[in-house]
Short mmCIF file of C-alpha atoms in Angstrom, two decimals:
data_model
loop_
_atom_site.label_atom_id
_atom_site.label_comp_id
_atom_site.label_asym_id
_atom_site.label_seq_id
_atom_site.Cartn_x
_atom_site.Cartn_y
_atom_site.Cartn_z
CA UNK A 1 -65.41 -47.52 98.91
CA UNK A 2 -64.51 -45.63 95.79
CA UNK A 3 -61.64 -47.37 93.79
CA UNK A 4 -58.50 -45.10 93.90
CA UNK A 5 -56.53 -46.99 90.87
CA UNK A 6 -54.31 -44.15 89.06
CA UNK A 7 -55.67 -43.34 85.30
CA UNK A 8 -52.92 -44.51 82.84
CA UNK A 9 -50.92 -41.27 81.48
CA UNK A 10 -52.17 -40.72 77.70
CA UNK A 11 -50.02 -41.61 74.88
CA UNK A 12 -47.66 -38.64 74.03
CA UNK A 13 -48.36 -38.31 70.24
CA UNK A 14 -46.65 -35.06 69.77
CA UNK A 15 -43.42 -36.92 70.52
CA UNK A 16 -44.50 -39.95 68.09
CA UNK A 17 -44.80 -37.42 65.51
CA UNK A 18 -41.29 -35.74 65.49
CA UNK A 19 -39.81 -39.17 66.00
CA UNK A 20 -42.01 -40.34 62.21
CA UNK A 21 -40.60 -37.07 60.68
CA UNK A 22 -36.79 -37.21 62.01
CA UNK A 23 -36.88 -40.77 60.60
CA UNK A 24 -35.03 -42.10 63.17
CA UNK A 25 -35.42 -45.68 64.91
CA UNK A 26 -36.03 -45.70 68.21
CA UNK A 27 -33.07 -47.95 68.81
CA UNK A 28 -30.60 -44.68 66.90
CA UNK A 29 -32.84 -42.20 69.08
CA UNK A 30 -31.65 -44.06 72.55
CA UNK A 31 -28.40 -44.59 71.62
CA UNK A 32 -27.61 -40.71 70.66
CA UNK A 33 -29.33 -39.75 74.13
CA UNK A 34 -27.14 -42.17 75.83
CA UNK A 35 -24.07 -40.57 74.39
CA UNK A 36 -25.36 -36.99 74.97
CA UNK A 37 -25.85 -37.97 78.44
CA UNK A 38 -22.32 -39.64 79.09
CA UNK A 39 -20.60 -36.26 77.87
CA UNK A 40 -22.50 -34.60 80.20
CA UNK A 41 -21.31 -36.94 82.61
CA UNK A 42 -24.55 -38.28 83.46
CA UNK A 43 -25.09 -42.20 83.88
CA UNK A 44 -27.41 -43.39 81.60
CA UNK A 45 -28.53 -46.73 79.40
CA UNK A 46 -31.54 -45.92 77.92
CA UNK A 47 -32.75 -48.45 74.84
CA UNK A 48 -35.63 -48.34 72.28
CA UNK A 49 -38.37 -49.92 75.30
CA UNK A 50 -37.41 -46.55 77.05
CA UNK A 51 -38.45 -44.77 73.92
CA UNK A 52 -41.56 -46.58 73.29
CA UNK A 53 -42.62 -45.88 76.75
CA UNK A 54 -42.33 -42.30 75.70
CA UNK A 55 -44.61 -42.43 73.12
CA UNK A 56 -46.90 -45.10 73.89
CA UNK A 57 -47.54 -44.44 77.53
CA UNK A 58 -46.72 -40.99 78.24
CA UNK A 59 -43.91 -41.15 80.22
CA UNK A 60 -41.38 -38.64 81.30
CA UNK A 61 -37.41 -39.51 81.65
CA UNK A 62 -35.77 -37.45 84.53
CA UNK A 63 -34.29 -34.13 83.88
CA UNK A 64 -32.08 -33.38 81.84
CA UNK A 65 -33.06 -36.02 79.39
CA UNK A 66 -35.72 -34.24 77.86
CA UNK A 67 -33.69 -31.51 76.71
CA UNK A 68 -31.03 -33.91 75.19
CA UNK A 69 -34.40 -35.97 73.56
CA UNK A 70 -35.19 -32.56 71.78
CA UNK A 71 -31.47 -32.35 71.16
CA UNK A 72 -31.26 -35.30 69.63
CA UNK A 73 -34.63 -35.10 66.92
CA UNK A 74 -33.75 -31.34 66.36
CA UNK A 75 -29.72 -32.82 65.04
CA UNK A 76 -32.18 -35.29 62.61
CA UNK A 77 -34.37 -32.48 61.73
CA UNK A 78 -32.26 -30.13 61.17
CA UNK A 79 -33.18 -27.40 63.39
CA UNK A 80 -33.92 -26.61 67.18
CA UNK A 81 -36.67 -28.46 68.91
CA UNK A 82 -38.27 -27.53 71.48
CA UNK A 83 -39.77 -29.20 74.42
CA UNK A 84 -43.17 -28.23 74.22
CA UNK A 85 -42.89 -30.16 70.86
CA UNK A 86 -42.06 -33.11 71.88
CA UNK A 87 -44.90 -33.27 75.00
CA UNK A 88 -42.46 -32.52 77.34
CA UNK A 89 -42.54 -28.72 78.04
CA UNK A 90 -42.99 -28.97 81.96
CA UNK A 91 -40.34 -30.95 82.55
CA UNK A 92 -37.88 -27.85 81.56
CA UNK A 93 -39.63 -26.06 84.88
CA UNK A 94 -39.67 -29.16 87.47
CA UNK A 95 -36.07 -29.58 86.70
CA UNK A 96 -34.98 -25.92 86.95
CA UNK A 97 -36.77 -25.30 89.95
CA UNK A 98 -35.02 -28.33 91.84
CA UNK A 99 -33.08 -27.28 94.93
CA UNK A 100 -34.01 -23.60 94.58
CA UNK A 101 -36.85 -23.61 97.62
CA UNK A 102 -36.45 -22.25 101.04
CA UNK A 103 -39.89 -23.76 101.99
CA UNK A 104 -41.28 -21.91 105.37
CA UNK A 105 -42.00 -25.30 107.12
CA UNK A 106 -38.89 -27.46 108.13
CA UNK A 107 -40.36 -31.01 107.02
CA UNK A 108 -41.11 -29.38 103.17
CA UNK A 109 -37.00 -28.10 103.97
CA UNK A 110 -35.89 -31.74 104.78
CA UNK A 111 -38.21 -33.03 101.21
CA UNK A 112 -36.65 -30.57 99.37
CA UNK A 113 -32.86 -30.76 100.28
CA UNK A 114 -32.91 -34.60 100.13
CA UNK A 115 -34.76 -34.51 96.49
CA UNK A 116 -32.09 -31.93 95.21
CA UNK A 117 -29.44 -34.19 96.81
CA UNK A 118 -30.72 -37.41 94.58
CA UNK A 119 -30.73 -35.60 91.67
CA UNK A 120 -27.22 -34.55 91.97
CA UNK A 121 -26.26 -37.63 92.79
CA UNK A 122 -27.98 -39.61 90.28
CA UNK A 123 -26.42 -37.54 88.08
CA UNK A 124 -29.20 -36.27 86.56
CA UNK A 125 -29.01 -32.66 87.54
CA UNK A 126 -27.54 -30.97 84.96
CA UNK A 127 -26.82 -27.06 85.48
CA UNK A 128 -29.27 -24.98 83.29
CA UNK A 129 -29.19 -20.84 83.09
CA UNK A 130 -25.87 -20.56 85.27
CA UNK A 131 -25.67 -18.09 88.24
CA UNK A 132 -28.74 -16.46 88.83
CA UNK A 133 -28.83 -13.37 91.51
CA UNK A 134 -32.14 -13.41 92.08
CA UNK A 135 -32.58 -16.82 92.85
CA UNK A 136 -31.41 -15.90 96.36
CA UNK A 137 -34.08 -12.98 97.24
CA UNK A 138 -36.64 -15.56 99.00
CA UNK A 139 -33.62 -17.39 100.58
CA UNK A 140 -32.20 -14.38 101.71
CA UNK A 141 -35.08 -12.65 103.14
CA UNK A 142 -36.43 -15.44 104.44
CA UNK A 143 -33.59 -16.26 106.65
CA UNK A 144 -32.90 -12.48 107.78
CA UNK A 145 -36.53 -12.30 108.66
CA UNK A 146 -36.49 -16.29 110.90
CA UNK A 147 -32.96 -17.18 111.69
CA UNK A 148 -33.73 -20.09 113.50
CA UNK A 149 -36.72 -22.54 113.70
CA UNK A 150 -38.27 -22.77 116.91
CA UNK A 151 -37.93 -26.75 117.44
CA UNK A 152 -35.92 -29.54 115.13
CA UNK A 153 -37.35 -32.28 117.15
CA UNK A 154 -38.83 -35.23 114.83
CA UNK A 155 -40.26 -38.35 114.97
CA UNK A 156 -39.82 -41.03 111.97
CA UNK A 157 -37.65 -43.85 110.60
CA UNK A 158 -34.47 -44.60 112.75
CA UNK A 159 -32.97 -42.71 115.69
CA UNK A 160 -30.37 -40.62 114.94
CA UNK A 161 -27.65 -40.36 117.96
CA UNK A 162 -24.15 -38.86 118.85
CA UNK A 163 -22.67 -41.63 116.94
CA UNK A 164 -24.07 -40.51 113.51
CA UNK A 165 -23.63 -36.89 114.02
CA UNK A 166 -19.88 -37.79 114.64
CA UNK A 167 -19.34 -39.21 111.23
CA UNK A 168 -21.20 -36.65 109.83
CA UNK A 169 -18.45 -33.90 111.18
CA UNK A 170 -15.44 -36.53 110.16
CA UNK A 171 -16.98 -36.16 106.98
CA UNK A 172 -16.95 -32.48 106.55
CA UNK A 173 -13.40 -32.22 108.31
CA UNK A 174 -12.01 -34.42 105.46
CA UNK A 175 -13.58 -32.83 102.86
CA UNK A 176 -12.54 -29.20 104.38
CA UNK A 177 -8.83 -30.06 104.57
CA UNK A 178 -8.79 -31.85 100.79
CA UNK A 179 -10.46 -28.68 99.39
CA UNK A 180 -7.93 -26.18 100.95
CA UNK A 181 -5.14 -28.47 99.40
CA UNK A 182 -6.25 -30.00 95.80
CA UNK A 183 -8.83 -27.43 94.91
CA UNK A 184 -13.33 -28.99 94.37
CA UNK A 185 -12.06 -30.99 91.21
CA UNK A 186 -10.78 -33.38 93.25
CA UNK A 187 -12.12 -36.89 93.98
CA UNK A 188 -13.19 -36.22 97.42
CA UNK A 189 -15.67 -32.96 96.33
CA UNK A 190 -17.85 -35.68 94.58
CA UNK A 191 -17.79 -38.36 98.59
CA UNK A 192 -19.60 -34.73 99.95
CA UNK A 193 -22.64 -34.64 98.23
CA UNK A 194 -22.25 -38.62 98.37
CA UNK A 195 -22.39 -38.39 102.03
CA UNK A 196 -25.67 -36.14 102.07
CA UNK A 197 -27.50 -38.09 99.50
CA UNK A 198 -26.57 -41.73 101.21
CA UNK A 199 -25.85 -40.98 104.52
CA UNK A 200 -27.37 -37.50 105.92
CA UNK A 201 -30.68 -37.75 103.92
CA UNK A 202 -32.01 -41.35 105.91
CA UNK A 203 -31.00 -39.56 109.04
CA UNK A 204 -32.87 -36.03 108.36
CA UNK A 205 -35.70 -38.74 108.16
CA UNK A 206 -35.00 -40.41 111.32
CA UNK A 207 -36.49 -39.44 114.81
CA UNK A 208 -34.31 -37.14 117.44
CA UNK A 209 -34.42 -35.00 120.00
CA UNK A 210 -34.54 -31.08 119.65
CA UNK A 211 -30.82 -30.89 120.73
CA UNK A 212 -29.67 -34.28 118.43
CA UNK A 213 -32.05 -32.51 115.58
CA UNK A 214 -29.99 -28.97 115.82
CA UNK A 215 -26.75 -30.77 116.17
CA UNK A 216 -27.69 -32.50 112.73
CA UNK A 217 -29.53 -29.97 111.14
CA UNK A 218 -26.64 -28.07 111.57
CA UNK A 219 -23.66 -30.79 110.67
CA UNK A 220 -25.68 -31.33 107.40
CA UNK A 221 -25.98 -27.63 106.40
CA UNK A 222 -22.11 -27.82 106.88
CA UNK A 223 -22.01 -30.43 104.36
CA UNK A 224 -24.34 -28.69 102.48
CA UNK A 225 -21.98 -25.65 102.16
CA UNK A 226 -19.08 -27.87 101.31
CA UNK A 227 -20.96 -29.53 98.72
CA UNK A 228 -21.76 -25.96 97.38
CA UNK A 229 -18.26 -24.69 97.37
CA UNK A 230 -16.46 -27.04 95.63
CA UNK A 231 -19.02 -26.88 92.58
CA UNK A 232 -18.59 -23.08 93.07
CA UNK A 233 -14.59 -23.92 92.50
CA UNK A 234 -14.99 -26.12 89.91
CA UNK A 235 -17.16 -23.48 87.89
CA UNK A 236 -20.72 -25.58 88.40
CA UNK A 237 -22.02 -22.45 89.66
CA UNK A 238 -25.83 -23.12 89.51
CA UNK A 239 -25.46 -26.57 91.74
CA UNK A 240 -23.48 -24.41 93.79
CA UNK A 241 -26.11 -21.74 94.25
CA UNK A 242 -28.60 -24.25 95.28
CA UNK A 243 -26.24 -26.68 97.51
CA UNK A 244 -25.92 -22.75 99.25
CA UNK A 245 -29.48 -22.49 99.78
CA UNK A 246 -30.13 -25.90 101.07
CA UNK A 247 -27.06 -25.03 103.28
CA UNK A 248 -29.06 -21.86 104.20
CA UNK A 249 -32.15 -23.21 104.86
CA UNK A 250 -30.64 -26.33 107.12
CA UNK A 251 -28.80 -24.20 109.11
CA UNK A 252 -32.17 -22.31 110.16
CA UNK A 253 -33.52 -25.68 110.73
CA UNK A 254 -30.86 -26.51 113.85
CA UNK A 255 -31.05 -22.58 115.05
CA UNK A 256 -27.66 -22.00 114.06
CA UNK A 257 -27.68 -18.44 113.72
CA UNK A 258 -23.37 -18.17 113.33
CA UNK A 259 -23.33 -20.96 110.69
CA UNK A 260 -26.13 -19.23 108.62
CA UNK A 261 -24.30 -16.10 108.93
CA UNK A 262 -21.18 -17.99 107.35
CA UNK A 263 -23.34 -19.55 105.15
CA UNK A 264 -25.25 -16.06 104.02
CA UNK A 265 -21.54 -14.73 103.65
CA UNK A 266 -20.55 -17.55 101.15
CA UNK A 267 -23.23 -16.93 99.09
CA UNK A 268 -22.17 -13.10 99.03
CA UNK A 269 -18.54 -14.04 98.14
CA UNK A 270 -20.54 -16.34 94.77
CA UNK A 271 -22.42 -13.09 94.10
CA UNK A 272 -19.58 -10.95 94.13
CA UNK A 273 -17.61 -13.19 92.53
CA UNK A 274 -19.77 -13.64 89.20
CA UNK A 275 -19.83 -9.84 88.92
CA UNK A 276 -22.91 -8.81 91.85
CA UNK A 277 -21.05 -6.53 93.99
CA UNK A 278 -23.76 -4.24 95.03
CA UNK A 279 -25.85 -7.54 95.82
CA UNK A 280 -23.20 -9.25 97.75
CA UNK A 281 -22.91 -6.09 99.89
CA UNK A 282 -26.17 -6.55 100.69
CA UNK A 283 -26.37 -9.87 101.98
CA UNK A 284 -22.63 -9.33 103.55
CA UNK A 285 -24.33 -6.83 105.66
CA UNK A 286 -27.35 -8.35 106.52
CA UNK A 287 -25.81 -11.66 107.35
CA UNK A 288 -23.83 -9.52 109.94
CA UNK A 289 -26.31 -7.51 111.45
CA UNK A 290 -28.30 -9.98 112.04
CA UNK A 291 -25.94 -12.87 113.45
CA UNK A 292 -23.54 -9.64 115.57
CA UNK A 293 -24.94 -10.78 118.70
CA UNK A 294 -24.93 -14.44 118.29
CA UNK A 295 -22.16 -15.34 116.26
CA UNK A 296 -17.97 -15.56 117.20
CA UNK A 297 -16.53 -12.82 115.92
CA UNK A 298 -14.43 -14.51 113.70
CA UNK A 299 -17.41 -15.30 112.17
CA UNK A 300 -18.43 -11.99 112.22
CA UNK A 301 -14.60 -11.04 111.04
CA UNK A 302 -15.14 -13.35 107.79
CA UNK A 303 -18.35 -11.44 107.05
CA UNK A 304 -16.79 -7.67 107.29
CA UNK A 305 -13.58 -9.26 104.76
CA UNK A 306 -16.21 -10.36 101.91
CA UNK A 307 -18.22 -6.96 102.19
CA UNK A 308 -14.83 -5.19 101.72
CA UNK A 309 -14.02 -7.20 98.82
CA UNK A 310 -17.46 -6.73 97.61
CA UNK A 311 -16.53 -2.54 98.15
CA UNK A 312 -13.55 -3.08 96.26
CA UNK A 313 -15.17 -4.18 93.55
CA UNK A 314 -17.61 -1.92 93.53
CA UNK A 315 -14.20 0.46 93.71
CA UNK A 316 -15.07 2.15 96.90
CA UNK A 317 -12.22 2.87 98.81
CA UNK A 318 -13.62 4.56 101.62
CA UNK A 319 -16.17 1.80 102.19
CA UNK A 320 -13.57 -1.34 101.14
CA UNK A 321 -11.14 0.40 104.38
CA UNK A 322 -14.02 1.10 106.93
CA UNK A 323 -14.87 -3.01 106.48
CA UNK A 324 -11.63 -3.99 106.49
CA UNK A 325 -10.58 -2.64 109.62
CA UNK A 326 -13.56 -3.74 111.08
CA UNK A 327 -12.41 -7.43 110.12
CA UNK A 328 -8.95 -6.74 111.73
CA UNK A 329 -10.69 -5.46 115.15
CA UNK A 330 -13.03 -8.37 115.26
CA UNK A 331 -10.30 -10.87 114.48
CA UNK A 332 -8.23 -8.87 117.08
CA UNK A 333 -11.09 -9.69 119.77
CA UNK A 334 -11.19 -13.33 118.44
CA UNK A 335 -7.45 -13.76 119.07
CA UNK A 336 -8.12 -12.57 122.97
CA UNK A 337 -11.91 -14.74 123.28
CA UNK A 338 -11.27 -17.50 125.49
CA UNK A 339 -15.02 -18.68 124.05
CA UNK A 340 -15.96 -21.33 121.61
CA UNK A 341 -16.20 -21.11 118.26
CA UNK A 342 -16.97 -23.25 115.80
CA UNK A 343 -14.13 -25.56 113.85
CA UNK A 344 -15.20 -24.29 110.32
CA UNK A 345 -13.86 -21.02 110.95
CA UNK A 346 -10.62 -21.63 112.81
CA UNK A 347 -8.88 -21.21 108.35
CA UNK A 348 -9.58 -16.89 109.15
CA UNK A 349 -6.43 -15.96 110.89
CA UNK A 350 -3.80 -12.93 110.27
CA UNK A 351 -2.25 -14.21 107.35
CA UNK A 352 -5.81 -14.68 105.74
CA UNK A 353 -6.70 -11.72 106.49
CA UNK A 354 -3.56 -9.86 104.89
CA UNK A 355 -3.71 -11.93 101.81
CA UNK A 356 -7.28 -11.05 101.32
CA UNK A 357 -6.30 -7.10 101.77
CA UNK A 358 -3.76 -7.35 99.23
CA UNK A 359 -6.60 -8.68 96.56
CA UNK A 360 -8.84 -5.74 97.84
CA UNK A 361 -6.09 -3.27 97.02
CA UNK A 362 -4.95 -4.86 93.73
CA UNK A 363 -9.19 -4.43 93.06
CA UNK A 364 -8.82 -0.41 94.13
CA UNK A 365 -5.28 0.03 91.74
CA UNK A 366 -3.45 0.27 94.59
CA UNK A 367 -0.44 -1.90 94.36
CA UNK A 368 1.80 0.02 97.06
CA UNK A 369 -1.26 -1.01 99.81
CA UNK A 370 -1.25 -4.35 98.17
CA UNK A 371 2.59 -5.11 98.35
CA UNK A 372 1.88 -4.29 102.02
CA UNK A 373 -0.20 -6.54 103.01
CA UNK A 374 1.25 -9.30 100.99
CA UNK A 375 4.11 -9.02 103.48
CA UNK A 376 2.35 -10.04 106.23
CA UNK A 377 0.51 -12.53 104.58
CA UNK A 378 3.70 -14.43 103.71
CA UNK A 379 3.13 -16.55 106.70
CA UNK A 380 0.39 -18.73 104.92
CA UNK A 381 1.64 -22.49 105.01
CA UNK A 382 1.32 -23.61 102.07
CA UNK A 383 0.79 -27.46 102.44
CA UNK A 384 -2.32 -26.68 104.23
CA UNK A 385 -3.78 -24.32 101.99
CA UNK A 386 -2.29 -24.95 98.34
CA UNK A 387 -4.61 -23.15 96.39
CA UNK A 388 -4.98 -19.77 98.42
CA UNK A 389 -1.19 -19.87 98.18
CA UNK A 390 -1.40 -20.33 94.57
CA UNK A 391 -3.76 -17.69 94.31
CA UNK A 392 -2.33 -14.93 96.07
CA UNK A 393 0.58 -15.10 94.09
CA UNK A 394 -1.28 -14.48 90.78
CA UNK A 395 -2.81 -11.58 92.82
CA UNK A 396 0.73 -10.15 94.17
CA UNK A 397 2.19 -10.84 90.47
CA UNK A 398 -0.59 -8.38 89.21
CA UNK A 399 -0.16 -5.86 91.93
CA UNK A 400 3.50 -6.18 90.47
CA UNK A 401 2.28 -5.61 87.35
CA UNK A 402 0.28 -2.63 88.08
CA UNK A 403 3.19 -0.95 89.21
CA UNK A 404 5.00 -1.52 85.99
CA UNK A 405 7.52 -3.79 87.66
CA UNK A 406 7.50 -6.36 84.74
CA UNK A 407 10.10 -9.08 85.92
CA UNK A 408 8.77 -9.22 89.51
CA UNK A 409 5.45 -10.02 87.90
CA UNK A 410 6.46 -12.94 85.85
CA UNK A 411 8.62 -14.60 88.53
CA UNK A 412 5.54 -14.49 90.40
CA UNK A 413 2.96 -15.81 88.24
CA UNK A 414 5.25 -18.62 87.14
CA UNK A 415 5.60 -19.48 90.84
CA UNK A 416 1.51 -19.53 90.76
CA UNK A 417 1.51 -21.57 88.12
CA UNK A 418 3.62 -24.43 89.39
CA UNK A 419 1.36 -24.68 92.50
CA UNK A 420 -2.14 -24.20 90.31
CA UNK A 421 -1.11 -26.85 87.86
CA UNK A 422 -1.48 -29.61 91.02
CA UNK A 423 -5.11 -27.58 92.03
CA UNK A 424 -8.17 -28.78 90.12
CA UNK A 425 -10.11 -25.72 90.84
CA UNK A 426 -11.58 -22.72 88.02
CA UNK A 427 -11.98 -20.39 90.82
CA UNK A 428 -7.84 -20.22 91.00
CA UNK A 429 -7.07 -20.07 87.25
CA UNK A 430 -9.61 -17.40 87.11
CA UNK A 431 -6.79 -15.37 88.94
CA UNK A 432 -4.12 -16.36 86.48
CA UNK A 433 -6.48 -15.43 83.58
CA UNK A 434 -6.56 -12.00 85.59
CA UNK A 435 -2.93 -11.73 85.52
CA UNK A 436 -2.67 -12.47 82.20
CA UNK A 437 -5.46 -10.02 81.15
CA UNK A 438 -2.20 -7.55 83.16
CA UNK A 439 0.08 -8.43 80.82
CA UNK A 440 -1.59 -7.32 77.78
CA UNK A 441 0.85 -3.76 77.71
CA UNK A 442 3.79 -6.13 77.01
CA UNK A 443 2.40 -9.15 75.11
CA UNK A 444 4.80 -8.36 72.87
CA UNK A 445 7.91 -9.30 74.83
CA UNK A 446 9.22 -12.83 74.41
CA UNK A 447 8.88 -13.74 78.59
CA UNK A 448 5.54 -12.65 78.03
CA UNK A 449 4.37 -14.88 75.00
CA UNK A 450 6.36 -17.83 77.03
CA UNK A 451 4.22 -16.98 80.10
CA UNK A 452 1.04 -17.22 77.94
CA UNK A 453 1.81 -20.03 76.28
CA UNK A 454 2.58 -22.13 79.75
CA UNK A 455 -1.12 -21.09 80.99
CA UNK A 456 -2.53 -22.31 78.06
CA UNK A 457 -0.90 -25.54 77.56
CA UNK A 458 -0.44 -26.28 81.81
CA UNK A 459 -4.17 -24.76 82.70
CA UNK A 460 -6.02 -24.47 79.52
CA UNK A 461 -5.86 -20.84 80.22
CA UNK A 462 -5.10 -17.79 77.80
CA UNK A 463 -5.64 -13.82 78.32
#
């Protein structure tokens, strides 16, 4: 039999070069990466063996260490480096490319959720362009075109049962009702992805039954979305895109048509949210069409609300109404359905619905419709859902503002700002950075410069 020994990787000379012409040690050269890495907030303890092993045998650190390699020779050299100089110009595509698949087959799905999940929590992912719109075509059309995979039965490592699925949803319930209250900065965003890397990954590995395998596909593309939205609060908006996808794709996996529709919709409300209206219209409306007669209709409720935003935006009043109502009739019908639905929509009531209105009105310049609104959605608790509260006040303070009631708008936003100041969440002092953007026409008043200077100093936030 032919021997199958692996060929040893050549030496990377191009990289021994720069390294002779920066003049640096390989000892220095470690030692900057390692502190390049640590303010990135990535764990690493690289030392002058690591670099040699660069050189002399080829290898490749994980992503992003190349780029902070070429970052650290380019601050010797005195000029940008790039990483096809330094022998390591693929390494900018394998890492970029990470959780960004919606492979056809489910066992490629399961390889490439659980690889993007170690990265993340190795800490080695490190976000690259940003937001990216069309990094969701494939995922999109893929799922409107198969909504569901046809089995989700598997045999492997060990057997996955009722008792692992239940601390799966524990998991998720936890992380649902810390999110709502102390915004995805907070401790328990990072025990989600935690939880998929350590604990869902081994099982999506395991062997189950077709109905254990949708019940954890499923639970897991919960996570998933979790995982995605607290980056997505926190700013981290290109491990939120592809926490979304893997959310996407996993939810196809268990044939949960209702929970990709949700899922379909979040990733409308990211695309809308970092300035694609037309494009989250899009997917609002084909996540609905193609879930209407298989998902709740709260679900379906939650889908009409983003497209309206999404309208709003796109400052189309006709259009923003015509979905709006059709939230309020669907949530109508939910309130009278004596059916099931699923837990992780049970946050869209009334009062979510009203407060939501009010930010599509304040959108269209319409702050009498807005003021409206706001009034019924004054039933919001707010220890259960601190940052929406938050939020909707910096949206009510701007309505305010927009019509030219000055002192009603500042009493407001200060009230937004002692709630926000407890949140950890980028998402919500976006809104107060929209409110002060309002109060440009009377920066000039002293309650005005006061206001400004609170945001700044309390949420690192100016106009």
């Amino acid at each position: 039999m032919a021997s199958t020994t692996r060929r040893p990787r050549p030496p990377n000379t191009d990289l021994a070069r720069l390294i002779e012409a920066c003049g640096a040690s390989h000892k220095s050269l470690a030692l900057r990466v390692n502190q390049l890495a640590h303010a990135a907030g990535i764990e690493t303890d690289y030392t002058h063996t690591s670099v040699a092993n660069w050189c002399r045998r080829g290898m490749t650190p994980k992503w992003p260490v190349p780029k902070l390699l070429a970052q650290t020779i380019g601050e010797r050299l005195g000029r940008p480096v790039d990483l096809s100089e330094i022998g390591m110009g693929e390494a900018e595509t394998i890492g970029a490319s990470v959780g960004l698949d919606f492979p056809r087959d489910p066992a490629d799905a399961v390889r490439v959720a659980t690889s993007f999940w170690s990265s993340v929590n190795r800490r080695d992912f490190l976000a690259g362009s940003g937001f990216a719109a069309s990094a969701f075509t494939t995922p999109v059309t893929r799922w409107l075109v198969t909504p569901a995979d046809e089995t989700a039965e598997r045999r492997g490592g060990q057997q996955v049962g009722r008792a692992d699925l239940s601390e799966l949803r524990e998991a998720a319930d936890d992380a649902r009702r810390w999110d709502s209250k102390y915004g995805g900065g907070n401790w328990k965003a990072n025990s989600v992805t935690d939880c998929l890397d350590r604990r869902a990954a081994p099982l999506l590995q395991g062997s189950f039954s077709d109905k254990i395998g949708r019940e954890l596909f499923s639970v897991t593309a919960e996570l998933s979305r979790l995982a995605g939205w607290t980056a997505f609060d926190v700013g981290q908006h290109d491990a939120a895109q592809r926490h979304f996808i893997q959310a996407l794709r996993l939810a196809r996996a268990g044939g949960d048509v209702q929970l990709g529709c949700y899922v379909l919709t979040t990733m409308a409300m990211q695309s809308l949210m970092r300035g694609f209206a037309s494009e989250a219209i899009d997917m609002a409306q084909g996540a609905f069409n193609r879930a209407k007669r298989q998902a709740a209709p709260r679900v379906l409720a939650f889908t009409k609300l983003i497209e309206a935003r999404a309208h709003a935006r796109e400052n189309n009043p006709n259009a923003a109404c015509r979905a709006l109502a059709a939230s309020e009739d669907l949530l109508g019908r939910a309130e009278q359905d004596c059916g099931d639905e699923p837990g992780w929509i049970d946050f869209y009531v009334h009062s979510r619905l009203s407060a939501d209105a009010a930010e599509v009105f304040r959108d269209l310049n319409n702050p009498k419709a807005a003021l409206m609104w706001n009034r019924q959605a004054a039933a919001m608790p707010p220890g259960a859902f601190t940052r929406s509260v938050g939020m909707r006040l910096a949206i009510v303070a701007t309505a305010h503002l927009q019509a030219r009631d000055l002192d009603h708008g500042l009493e407001l936003g200060n009230r937004s700002v002692d709630i926000l100041a407890r949140v950890q969440s980028t998402r919500a002092k976006d809104y107060v950075r929209e409110f002060n953007t309002a109060l440009i026409p009377w920066r000039r008043e002293p309650a005005v410069r006061a206001f400004i200077h609170r945001t700044r100093i309390e949420l690192g936030v100016a106009a």
